[in-house]
Coordinates of C-alpha atoms and ligand atoms in Angstrom, one line a residue:
M1 CA -84.6 8.8 -54.2
N2 CA -84.2 8.1 -50.2
V3 CA -81.0 6.4 -49.1
V4 CA -82.1 2.9 -47.6
K5 CA -78.6 2.6 -45.7
E6 CA -75.6 4.7 -44.8
F7 CA -72.3 3.1 -44.2
D8 CA -69.1 4.7 -42.8
Y9 CA -67.3 3.2 -45.9
L10 CA -69.0 2.2 -49.0
V11 CA -66.7 0.3 -51.6
I12 CA -68.0 -0.1 -55.3
G13 CA -66.4 -3.0 -56.6
G14 CA -65.3 -6.3 -54.8
G15 CA -62.0 -6.9 -56.4
S16 CA -58.5 -7.0 -55.0
G17 CA -58.3 -3.4 -54.1
G18 CA -61.9 -3.1 -52.9
M19 CA -61.8 -6.0 -50.8
A20 CA -58.4 -5.3 -49.2
S21 CA -59.6 -1.8 -48.2
A22 CA -63.0 -2.9 -47.1
L23 CA -61.6 -5.7 -45.0
C24 CA -59.0 -3.5 -43.4
A25 CA -61.7 -0.6 -42.6
S26 CA -63.7 -3.2 -40.6
E27 CA -60.8 -3.9 -38.4
F28 CA -61.2 -0.4 -37.3
N29 CA -65.1 -0.9 -36.5
A30 CA -66.2 1.2 -39.5
S31 CA -69.5 0.0 -41.0
V32 CA -68.7 -1.1 -44.5
G33 CA -70.7 -2.1 -47.6
V34 CA -69.3 -3.7 -50.7
I35 CA -71.2 -3.4 -54.1
E36 CA -70.3 -6.2 -56.6
S37 CA -72.1 -6.9 -59.8
K38 CA -70.3 -10.1 -60.6
C39 CA -68.3 -12.4 -58.5
L40 CA -66.4 -11.4 -55.5
G41 CA -62.4 -11.3 -56.0
G42 CA -62.8 -9.5 -59.3
I43 CA -60.4 -10.0 -62.2
C44 CA -57.6 -11.3 -60.0
I45 CA -59.5 -14.4 -58.7
N46 CA -62.0 -15.0 -61.5
V47 CA -60.2 -14.5 -64.8
G48 CA -56.8 -13.0 -64.1
C49 CA -53.9 -13.7 -61.7
I50 CA -55.2 -17.1 -60.3
P51 CA -56.3 -18.8 -63.5
N52 CA -53.3 -17.7 -65.3
K53 CA -50.9 -18.8 -62.7
L54 CA -52.8 -22.2 -62.5
M55 CA -52.3 -22.5 -66.2
Y56 CA -48.5 -21.7 -65.6
H57 CA -48.3 -24.1 -63.0
C58 CA -50.1 -26.6 -65.3
S59 CA -47.7 -26.0 -68.1
S60 CA -44.7 -26.1 -66.0
H61 CA -45.2 -30.0 -65.9
T62 CA -44.4 -30.2 -69.5
Q63 CA -40.9 -28.9 -68.5
F64 CA -40.6 -31.5 -65.9
I65 CA -41.5 -34.1 -68.4
R66 CA -39.1 -32.7 -71.0
N67 CA -36.2 -32.8 -68.5
N68 CA -37.1 -36.1 -66.5
S69 CA -34.9 -38.5 -68.5
D70 CA -31.8 -36.2 -67.8
Y71 CA -32.6 -36.8 -64.1
G72 CA -32.6 -40.5 -64.7
F73 CA -36.6 -41.3 -65.0
D74 CA -38.0 -43.4 -67.6
L75 CA -41.8 -42.1 -67.8
T76 CA -44.3 -42.5 -70.6
F77 CA -46.4 -39.3 -71.4
N78 CA -49.8 -40.2 -72.4
G79 CA -51.3 -36.6 -72.9
F80 CA -52.9 -33.6 -71.4
N81 CA -56.7 -33.4 -70.5
F82 CA -57.6 -29.8 -70.6
Q83 CA -61.2 -30.4 -69.5
K84 CA -59.9 -32.0 -66.3
F85 CA -57.5 -29.0 -65.9
K86 CA -60.3 -26.5 -66.5
K87 CA -62.7 -28.2 -64.1
S88 CA -60.2 -28.2 -61.2
C89 CA -59.5 -24.5 -61.9
Y90 CA -63.2 -23.7 -61.8
A91 CA -63.6 -25.6 -58.6
Y92 CA -60.6 -23.7 -57.0
V93 CA -61.9 -20.3 -58.3
K94 CA -65.3 -21.0 -56.8
E95 CA -63.8 -22.0 -53.4
L96 CA -62.0 -18.6 -53.6
N97 CA -65.2 -16.6 -54.4
E98 CA -66.7 -18.4 -51.3
S99 CA -64.0 -17.5 -49.1
C100 CA -64.1 -13.9 -50.1
E101 CA -67.8 -14.1 -49.3
K102 CA -67.0 -15.6 -45.9
D103 CA -64.2 -13.0 -45.2
L104 CA -66.6 -10.2 -45.8
K105 CA -69.6 -11.7 -43.6
N106 CA -67.0 -12.8 -40.9
S107 CA -66.2 -9.0 -40.7
M108 CA -69.7 -7.8 -40.7
I109 CA -69.3 -6.3 -44.0
E110 CA -72.5 -5.9 -46.1
I111 CA -72.5 -7.4 -49.7
I112 CA -74.9 -5.5 -52.0
N113 CA -75.2 -7.5 -55.3
G114 CA -75.7 -5.6 -58.3
F115 CA -74.4 -2.9 -60.7
G116 CA -74.0 0.6 -59.0
T117 CA -74.2 3.9 -60.5
F118 CA -73.6 7.3 -58.7
D119 CA -76.5 9.5 -58.1
V120 CA -76.0 13.4 -57.9
D121 CA -75.6 13.5 -54.1
G122 CA -72.7 11.0 -54.2
G123 CA -75.2 8.0 -53.2
I124 CA -74.9 4.8 -55.2
I125 CA -78.0 3.3 -56.8
V126 CA -78.2 -0.4 -57.0
D127 CA -81.4 -2.1 -58.4
E128 CA -83.2 1.0 -57.6
K129 CA -81.9 1.3 -53.9
K130 CA -79.7 4.1 -53.0
Y131 CA -76.7 3.6 -50.4
K132 CA -74.4 6.3 -49.1
G133 CA -71.1 6.4 -47.4
K134 CA -69.4 8.9 -45.4
Y135 CA -66.4 7.9 -47.5
T136 CA -66.7 6.2 -50.9
L137 CA -64.2 4.0 -52.5
I138 CA -64.4 3.5 -56.4
A139 CA -62.5 0.3 -57.1
V140 CA -64.3 -1.0 -60.1
G141 CA -61.3 -2.1 -62.3
G142 CA -61.1 -2.5 -65.9
K143 CA -61.9 -4.6 -68.9
P144 CA -60.0 -5.9 -71.9
K145 CA -59.8 -3.8 -75.1
L146 CA -60.7 -5.4 -78.5
P147 CA -59.4 -3.7 -81.5
A148 CA -62.7 -2.8 -83.0
E149 CA -61.0 -1.0 -85.9
I150 CA -59.9 -4.2 -87.3
P151 CA -62.3 -5.9 -89.5
G152 CA -63.3 -9.5 -87.9
A153 CA -61.7 -8.6 -84.5
E154 CA -64.9 -9.9 -82.9
F155 CA -63.8 -13.5 -83.9
G156 CA -60.9 -13.3 -81.5
I157 CA -61.5 -13.5 -77.6
S158 CA -59.9 -11.7 -74.7
S159 CA -58.3 -13.2 -71.7
D160 CA -61.7 -12.9 -69.9
Q161 CA -63.0 -15.7 -72.3
F162 CA -59.8 -17.8 -72.4
F163 CA -61.0 -20.1 -69.5
Q164 CA -64.4 -20.5 -71.5
L165 CA -62.7 -22.3 -74.3
Q166 CA -64.4 -25.6 -74.9
N167 CA -61.3 -27.4 -76.3
F168 CA -57.6 -26.9 -76.2
P169 CA -56.7 -25.1 -79.4
K170 CA -54.5 -26.8 -81.8
K171 CA -53.4 -23.6 -83.4
S172 CA -53.5 -20.3 -81.5
V173 CA -52.5 -16.7 -82.4
V174 CA -51.9 -14.1 -79.5
V175 CA -51.6 -10.6 -80.4
G176 CA -50.0 -8.1 -78.0
A177 CA -46.6 -7.6 -76.2
G178 CA -47.6 -7.1 -72.6
P179 CA -47.7 -9.4 -69.6
I180 CA -51.1 -10.9 -70.6
A181 CA -49.9 -12.0 -74.1
L182 CA -46.6 -13.5 -72.7
E183 CA -48.7 -15.4 -70.0
I184 CA -51.2 -16.9 -72.4
A185 CA -48.9 -17.6 -75.4
G186 CA -46.3 -19.1 -72.9
A187 CA -48.8 -21.7 -71.4
L188 CA -50.5 -22.4 -74.7
A189 CA -46.9 -23.2 -76.4
A190 CA -45.6 -25.3 -73.4
L191 CA -48.9 -27.5 -73.4
G192 CA -48.5 -28.0 -77.2
S193 CA -50.6 -25.6 -79.1
E194 CA -48.9 -24.3 -82.3
T195 CA -48.7 -20.9 -81.0
H196 CA -48.0 -17.5 -82.9
L197 CA -47.2 -14.3 -81.2
L198 CA -47.9 -11.1 -83.0
I199 CA -46.2 -7.9 -81.7
R200 CA -46.1 -4.5 -83.2
E201 CA -42.4 -3.6 -82.6
K202 CA -39.2 -5.2 -82.3
H203 CA -39.6 -6.4 -78.4
V204 CA -42.0 -7.6 -75.9
L205 CA -42.4 -5.9 -72.5
R206 CA -41.7 -2.5 -73.8
N207 CA -42.5 -0.8 -70.4
F208 CA -40.1 -3.1 -68.6
D209 CA -36.3 -2.6 -68.0
Q210 CA -34.4 -3.0 -71.1
S211 CA -32.6 -6.2 -69.8
L212 CA -36.0 -7.9 -69.4
M213 CA -37.2 -6.5 -72.7
E214 CA -34.2 -8.0 -74.6
A215 CA -34.0 -11.0 -72.7
S216 CA -37.6 -12.1 -72.7
T217 CA -37.8 -11.5 -76.7
E218 CA -34.5 -13.6 -77.0
C219 CA -36.2 -16.4 -74.8
I220 CA -39.2 -16.3 -77.0
E221 CA -37.2 -16.5 -80.1
N222 CA -35.3 -19.4 -78.9
G223 CA -38.6 -21.3 -77.5
P224 CA -41.5 -23.0 -78.9
I225 CA -43.6 -19.7 -79.6
K226 CA -43.3 -18.4 -83.4
L227 CA -42.8 -14.7 -83.0
Y228 CA -43.6 -12.1 -85.6
K229 CA -42.1 -8.8 -85.0
N230 CA -43.1 -5.4 -86.5
T231 CA -46.5 -7.1 -87.4
N232 CA -50.0 -5.4 -87.5
V233 CA -53.2 -7.4 -88.1
E234 CA -55.1 -6.2 -90.9
K235 CA -58.3 -8.3 -90.9
V236 CA -59.8 -11.6 -89.5
E237 CA -62.0 -14.0 -91.5
K238 CA -64.0 -16.9 -90.3
N239 CA -64.1 -20.2 -92.2
F240 CA -67.2 -22.5 -92.6
D241 CA -65.6 -25.0 -90.2
G242 CA -65.2 -22.1 -87.4
T243 CA -61.6 -21.7 -88.1
L244 CA -59.8 -18.2 -88.5
K245 CA -57.9 -16.7 -91.2
I246 CA -55.6 -13.8 -90.0
F247 CA -54.3 -11.4 -92.4
T248 CA -51.5 -9.0 -91.5
K249 CA -50.5 -5.6 -93.1
D250 CA -47.0 -7.0 -94.3
G251 CA -48.8 -10.0 -96.4
L252 CA -48.7 -12.8 -93.9
I253 CA -51.7 -15.1 -93.7
L254 CA -52.2 -17.4 -90.7
E255 CA -54.6 -20.2 -91.7
N256 CA -56.7 -22.7 -89.6
V257 CA -56.3 -20.8 -86.5
N258 CA -58.6 -22.5 -83.9
T259 CA -58.0 -19.5 -81.3
L260 CA -57.2 -15.8 -81.7
I261 CA -56.6 -14.1 -78.4
W262 CA -56.3 -10.3 -78.2
A263 CA -54.1 -9.0 -75.5
V264 CA -53.8 -5.4 -76.4
G265 CA -54.5 -3.6 -73.1
R266 CA -57.4 -2.8 -70.8
S267 CA -59.5 0.1 -70.2
P268 CA -61.0 1.4 -67.0
S269 CA -64.6 0.5 -66.1
T270 CA -65.8 4.0 -65.7
K271 CA -68.1 4.5 -68.6
S272 CA -71.6 3.6 -66.8
L273 CA -70.7 5.1 -63.5
N274 CA -71.9 8.5 -64.0
L275 CA -68.9 10.0 -62.7
D276 CA -69.8 13.4 -64.2
K277 CA -72.9 13.8 -62.0
I278 CA -70.5 14.0 -59.1
G279 CA -67.6 15.7 -60.6
V280 CA -65.0 12.9 -60.4
K281 CA -62.4 13.8 -63.0
T282 CA -60.8 11.2 -65.4
N283 CA -57.9 11.6 -67.6
S284 CA -58.2 11.2 -71.7
D285 CA -58.0 7.4 -71.2
G286 CA -61.0 7.3 -68.9
Y287 CA -58.7 6.5 -65.6
I288 CA -59.7 8.2 -62.4
I289 CA -57.4 10.9 -61.3
V290 CA -56.5 10.8 -57.6
D291 CA -54.0 12.7 -55.4
E292 CA -51.3 11.0 -53.1
S293 CA -54.1 10.1 -50.5
Q294 CA -56.1 8.5 -53.3
E295 CA -58.8 11.0 -53.2
T296 CA -60.5 12.1 -56.4
S297 CA -61.5 15.5 -57.5
T298 CA -64.7 15.2 -55.3
S299 CA -64.1 15.2 -51.5
G300 CA -64.8 12.1 -49.7
I301 CA -64.6 9.9 -53.0
F302 CA -61.6 7.7 -53.4
A303 CA -60.3 5.5 -56.1
L304 CA -57.6 2.9 -56.5
G305 CA -56.6 0.0 -58.6
D306 CA -57.0 -0.7 -62.2
V307 CA -59.6 2.0 -62.5
C308 CA -56.7 4.5 -61.7
G309 CA -54.4 2.6 -64.1
E310 CA -52.3 1.2 -61.2
T311 CA -50.8 -2.5 -60.9
L312 CA -52.4 -5.0 -58.2
S313 CA -49.4 -5.0 -56.0
L314 CA -49.8 -1.3 -55.4
S315 CA -53.6 -1.2 -55.2
H316 CA -53.6 -3.9 -52.4
L317 CA -51.4 -1.9 -50.3
R318 CA -53.0 1.4 -51.2
G319 CA -56.3 0.1 -50.1
R320 CA -55.0 -0.8 -46.7
L321 CA -53.1 2.5 -46.3
L322 CA -56.2 4.5 -47.3
A323 CA -58.6 2.5 -44.7
N324 CA -55.9 3.1 -42.1
R325 CA -55.8 6.8 -43.0
L326 CA -59.7 7.1 -42.9
F327 CA -60.4 4.8 -39.5
N328 CA -57.3 4.1 -37.6
P329 CA -56.8 7.0 -35.2
K330 CA -53.4 5.7 -34.2
F331 CA -52.3 5.5 -37.8
T332 CA -49.4 7.9 -38.4
L333 CA -47.4 6.8 -41.3
K334 CA -47.2 9.6 -43.8
N335 CA -47.0 8.8 -47.5
C336 CA -44.0 6.8 -48.4
I337 CA -42.2 5.7 -51.6
L338 CA -43.9 2.4 -52.6
H339 CA -42.1 -0.1 -55.0
A340 CA -44.2 -1.7 -57.6
A341 CA -43.6 -5.1 -58.4
T342 CA -44.7 -7.4 -61.2
I343 CA -44.1 -11.0 -61.9
I344 CA -45.0 -12.5 -65.1
S345 CA -45.8 -16.1 -65.3
F346 CA -43.7 -17.1 -68.3
H347 CA -41.2 -19.9 -68.8
P348 CA -39.0 -18.7 -67.5
P349 CA -40.7 -16.2 -65.0
I350 CA -39.9 -12.5 -65.4
G351 CA -39.9 -10.2 -62.3
S352 CA -39.6 -6.6 -62.0
L353 CA -39.5 -4.5 -58.7
G354 CA -39.1 -0.7 -58.4
L355 CA -37.5 1.5 -60.9
T356 CA -36.2 0.5 -64.4
E357 CA -32.9 1.9 -65.4
F358 CA -34.6 4.4 -67.7
E359 CA -36.9 5.6 -64.9
A360 CA -34.0 5.9 -62.4
I361 CA -32.0 8.0 -64.7
K362 CA -35.0 10.1 -65.3
K363 CA -35.6 10.7 -61.6
Y364 CA -32.0 10.8 -60.4
G365 CA -29.8 11.8 -63.3
K366 CA -27.4 9.3 -65.0
E367 CA -24.2 10.2 -63.1
Q368 CA -26.3 9.0 -59.7
I369 CA -26.8 5.6 -61.1
T370 CA -24.8 2.5 -60.8
L371 CA -25.9 -0.9 -62.3
Y372 CA -24.9 -4.5 -61.3
K373 CA -25.8 -7.4 -63.9
C374 CA -25.4 -11.1 -63.8
K375 CA -26.1 -13.9 -66.3
F376 CA -25.9 -17.7 -65.2
I377 CA -27.3 -21.0 -65.9
P378 CA -29.2 -22.1 -62.6
L379 CA -28.0 -25.4 -61.2
Y380 CA -31.4 -27.1 -62.1
F381 CA -30.2 -26.9 -65.7
G382 CA -26.5 -28.0 -64.8
I383 CA -27.4 -31.6 -66.0
T384 CA -30.2 -31.0 -68.4
F385 CA -29.9 -31.0 -72.1
Y386 CA -32.2 -28.1 -72.6
K387 CA -30.7 -25.0 -70.8
E388 CA -32.4 -21.8 -69.5
K389 CA -30.5 -18.6 -68.5
C390 CA -31.1 -16.4 -65.4
I391 CA -30.5 -12.8 -65.7
M392 CA -30.4 -10.4 -62.7
K393 CA -29.8 -6.7 -62.5
L394 CA -29.8 -4.2 -59.7
V395 CA -30.5 -0.5 -60.4
C396 CA -28.8 1.6 -57.5
E397 CA -28.9 5.2 -56.8
G398 CA -26.3 7.8 -55.2
E399 CA -23.0 7.1 -53.3
N400 CA -24.4 4.8 -50.9
E401 CA -25.7 2.8 -53.8
K402 CA -29.3 2.6 -52.6
I403 CA -31.0 -0.1 -54.5
V404 CA -34.1 1.3 -56.3
G405 CA -34.8 -1.3 -58.9
I406 CA -34.3 -5.1 -59.2
H407 CA -35.1 -7.0 -62.6
M408 CA -34.8 -10.6 -63.2
I409 CA -35.8 -13.7 -65.4
G410 CA -35.1 -17.1 -64.7
R411 CA -36.2 -20.2 -63.0
G412 CA -37.6 -19.5 -59.4
I413 CA -37.4 -15.8 -59.5
D414 CA -41.1 -15.4 -59.0
E415 CA -40.8 -16.7 -55.5
M416 CA -37.5 -14.9 -54.9
L417 CA -38.7 -11.2 -55.5
Q418 CA -41.0 -10.7 -52.3
G419 CA -38.0 -10.8 -49.7
F420 CA -36.2 -8.2 -51.8
A421 CA -39.4 -6.2 -51.8
V422 CA -39.2 -5.9 -48.1
A423 CA -35.5 -4.9 -48.3
L424 CA -36.2 -2.2 -50.9
Q425 CA -39.1 -0.8 -49.0
M426 CA -36.6 -0.6 -45.9
G427 CA -34.3 1.4 -48.2
V428 CA -31.5 -1.3 -48.4
T429 CA -28.2 -0.5 -50.1
K430 CA -25.9 -2.4 -52.3
K431 CA -23.4 -2.5 -49.4
E432 CA -25.9 -4.2 -47.1
F433 CA -26.5 -6.7 -49.8
N434 CA -22.8 -7.4 -50.1
F435 CA -22.7 -8.4 -46.3
S436 CA -25.7 -10.5 -46.5
V437 CA -25.4 -14.4 -46.1
P438 CA -25.4 -16.0 -49.7
I439 CA -27.7 -18.9 -49.3
H440 CA -25.9 -21.7 -51.0
P441 CA -26.6 -23.2 -53.5
T442 CA -29.5 -21.2 -54.9
S443 CA -30.1 -18.8 -57.6
S444 CA -31.0 -16.0 -55.3
E445 CA -27.7 -16.0 -53.8
E446 CA -26.4 -14.5 -57.0
I447 CA -28.3 -11.3 -56.3
V448 CA -26.1 -10.7 -53.1
L449 CA -22.7 -11.7 -54.7
M450 CA -22.8 -9.3 -57.9
R451 CA -19.8 -7.0 -57.9
N452 CA -18.2 -4.5 -60.3
G453 CA -21.0 -2.0 -60.8
V454 CA -21.0 -0.2 -64.0
K455 CA -22.4 3.2 -65.3
P456 CA -25.2 3.4 -67.6
E457 CA -24.2 3.7 -71.3
Ligands
FAD1 C1 -55.3 -12.3 -67.4 C2 -54.8 -11.4 -66.3 C3 -53.8 -11.8 -65.6 C4 -53.3 -11.2 -64.4 N1 -52.3 -11.6 -63.7 C5 -51.7 -10.8 -62.7 C6 -50.8 -11.4 -61.9 O1 -50.2 -12.5 -62.0 N2 -50.3 -10.4 -60.9 C7 -50.7 -9.2 -60.8 O2 -50.2 -8.6 -59.8 N3 -51.8 -8.6 -61.6 C8 -52.2 -9.6 -62.4 N4 -53.4 -8.9 -63.2 C9 -53.9 -7.5 -62.9 C10 -54.9 -7.8 -61.8 O3 -55.7 -8.9 -61.9 C11 -55.7 -6.5 -61.6 O4 -54.4 -5.4 -61.4 C12 -56.4 -6.4 -60.4 O5 -57.3 -7.5 -60.3 C13 -57.1 -5.3 -60.2 O6 -57.9 -5.1 -59.0 P1 -59.1 -3.9 -58.9 O7 -59.5 -4.2 -57.7 O8 -58.5 -2.6 -59.2 O9 -60.0 -4.4 -59.9 P2 -60.9 -5.7 -60.3 O10 -60.2 -7.0 -60.0 O11 -61.2 -5.5 -61.8 O12 -62.2 -5.6 -59.6 C14 -63.2 -4.7 -59.8 C15 -64.6 -5.2 -59.6 O13 -65.6 -4.4 -59.5 C16 -66.8 -4.8 -60.2 N5 -67.4 -3.7 -60.6 C17 -67.2 -3.0 -61.9 N6 -68.1 -2.0 -61.9 C18 -69.1 -2.2 -60.9 C19 -70.2 -1.5 -60.9 N7 -70.5 -0.4 -61.5 N8 -71.0 -2.0 -59.6 C20 -70.6 -2.9 -58.9 N9 -69.5 -3.7 -59.2 C21 -68.6 -3.2 -60.2 C22 -66.2 -5.9 -61.1 O14 -67.2 -6.9 -61.4 C23 -65.1 -6.6 -60.4 O15 -65.6 -7.4 -59.6 C24 -53.8 -9.6 -64.2 C25 -54.8 -9.3 -65.0 C26 -55.5 -10.1 -66.1 C27 -56.6 -9.6 -66.8
NAD2 N1 -48.1 -10.9 -64.1 C1 -48.8 -9.7 -63.9 O1 -48.6 -9.0 -63.2 C2 -49.8 -9.4 -65.0 C3 -50.1 -10.4 -65.7 C4 -51.2 -10.1 -66.6 C5 -51.6 -8.8 -66.9 N2 -51.2 -7.9 -65.8 C6 -51.7 -6.4 -65.8 O2 -52.8 -6.4 -66.6 C7 -52.8 -5.2 -67.3 C8 -53.1 -5.5 -68.8 O3 -52.1 -6.2 -69.5 P1 -51.9 -6.4 -71.1 O4 -50.8 -7.4 -71.4 O5 -53.3 -6.7 -71.6 O6 -51.7 -4.9 -71.4 P2 -50.5 -3.9 -71.7 O7 -51.1 -2.6 -71.8 O8 -49.3 -4.3 -70.9 O9 -49.8 -4.5 -73.0 C9 -50.7 -4.3 -74.2 C10 -49.8 -4.6 -75.5 O10 -50.5 -4.8 -76.6 C11 -49.9 -4.0 -77.7 N3 -51.0 -3.7 -78.7 C12 -52.0 -2.7 -78.4 N4 -52.7 -2.6 -79.5 C13 -52.3 -3.6 -80.3 C14 -52.8 -3.9 -81.5 N5 -53.8 -3.4 -82.3 N6 -52.1 -4.8 -82.4 C15 -51.0 -5.4 -81.7 N7 -50.5 -5.1 -80.5 C16 -51.2 -4.1 -79.8 C17 -49.2 -2.8 -76.9 O11 -48.3 -2.4 -77.7 C18 -48.7 -3.6 -75.7 O12 -47.7 -4.1 -75.9 C19 -51.5 -4.4 -67.3 O13 -51.5 -3.5 -66.4 C20 -50.7 -5.4 -66.6 O14 -49.6 -5.2 -65.7 C21 -50.2 -8.0 -65.0

């Protein structure tokens, strides 16, 4: 098949990583094509970060409603209109899709609509037309896993279908202990769904710092979600009225469930790409293997984002760094340490930046690590009946106590972490924190006021 068009940079996947890299490459006058099979903006805009965060903002209102009388208000609550909220959400997502398209077009990037697969020469075939890039970027993301081995698993949905729900569920079951499970269960419960969260072990967020793992589990136990630990789903049955009956291996039966959501991880979208035709290697889970420059085992073909098993915060930056390395002759920055960051939009929000205590000990040795911790009730809850704790932890390395990790849970920490991410990237030390102005009265001042570091146990 003949190549119909050649680009300097051909990007397959118009999600967060692909878009960021494509737009950056166009700044250096590279000719760029972006192949997208669904909606521009990928998971993040269409069924991920954006709808989830809007859901979080929506459910935050219930907290204000709960606390309003403590602040002297006398309001009458008449209910929540899920359809109205969904309609506004869809409209906003559509606006963002259009804005992605506008951004690409304004940057003279060609949008190729359709599903791409590799040909043996590294070209990409879309609807029987072949395109080629001098450099090619694979940024095709991933999709939700469904536990096919569980009988009746197909009666449940994933986060991808969550916003297609016709009605707000009266009773919901969420399975999983990661960020998606927490965000969905947290919003459902806050908005009044009877929410049951089923986890296989003792804690949620087991990949996070222990402080967050324990604090968020405790927070769930003290809140409206009903948490079941050490629980495995055995089978799911569908009743005549459409409700579900969920059986666990330890004999628990959850009846009359309106919605079951599987949040049991995601897998890379590598299956139909024909990667074997071009020699791009993947690991045993299907994630594409790349070197420190994002290059795959095939020269000139790069990959980033969820398809490599990386978080969004890093893939965005890696996409721009890659475009600079390929097309910006003035770019001299060598590979630097990047501090991954994650915010989980739960009530209260959970944030993690850089290394956990466990990772820092593994990297630098226990004797090199100093920890700073604090726990307090934010001022907002000073006069409310319901209280919510804020917990902060710094992980520092070496004699100079360079900060390599920050972990927090509490009101407002989601908007707090970005500034600290800049400081960490600049190599900030605890001493520099100590001599920073504490901005009073905020929760964030506590992070520069922590004293009396301790050694890991
Ligand atoms: C429910 C949910 C909530 C999330 N919330 C957050 C959050 O709050 N913060 C955060 O940092 N991260 C969050 N994430 C993770 C974040 O959304 C992803 O890390 C990010 O979207 C990955 O970007 P990507 O570019 O690698 O892939 P994607 O966004 O998945 O983009 C890949 C694109 O490639 C397209 N594609 C796939 N195969 C082909 C093909 N063969 N041909 C053409 N096109 C193809 C897809 O249609 C898609 O548009 C969330 C994820 C989910 C599921
Ligand atoms: N705010 C954010 O940054 C944010 C929000 C949502 C998602 N994400 C990203 O999206 C990705 C996917 O998130 P996720 O929460 O689906 O995945 P995850 O891999 O983080 O968590 C999946 C959880 O499901 C559990 N699990 C697996 N199989 C199970 C089973 N059969 N029964 C019960 N539990 C089972 C696992 O033990 C794990 O706790 C992650 O990379 C995450 O970082 C990020």
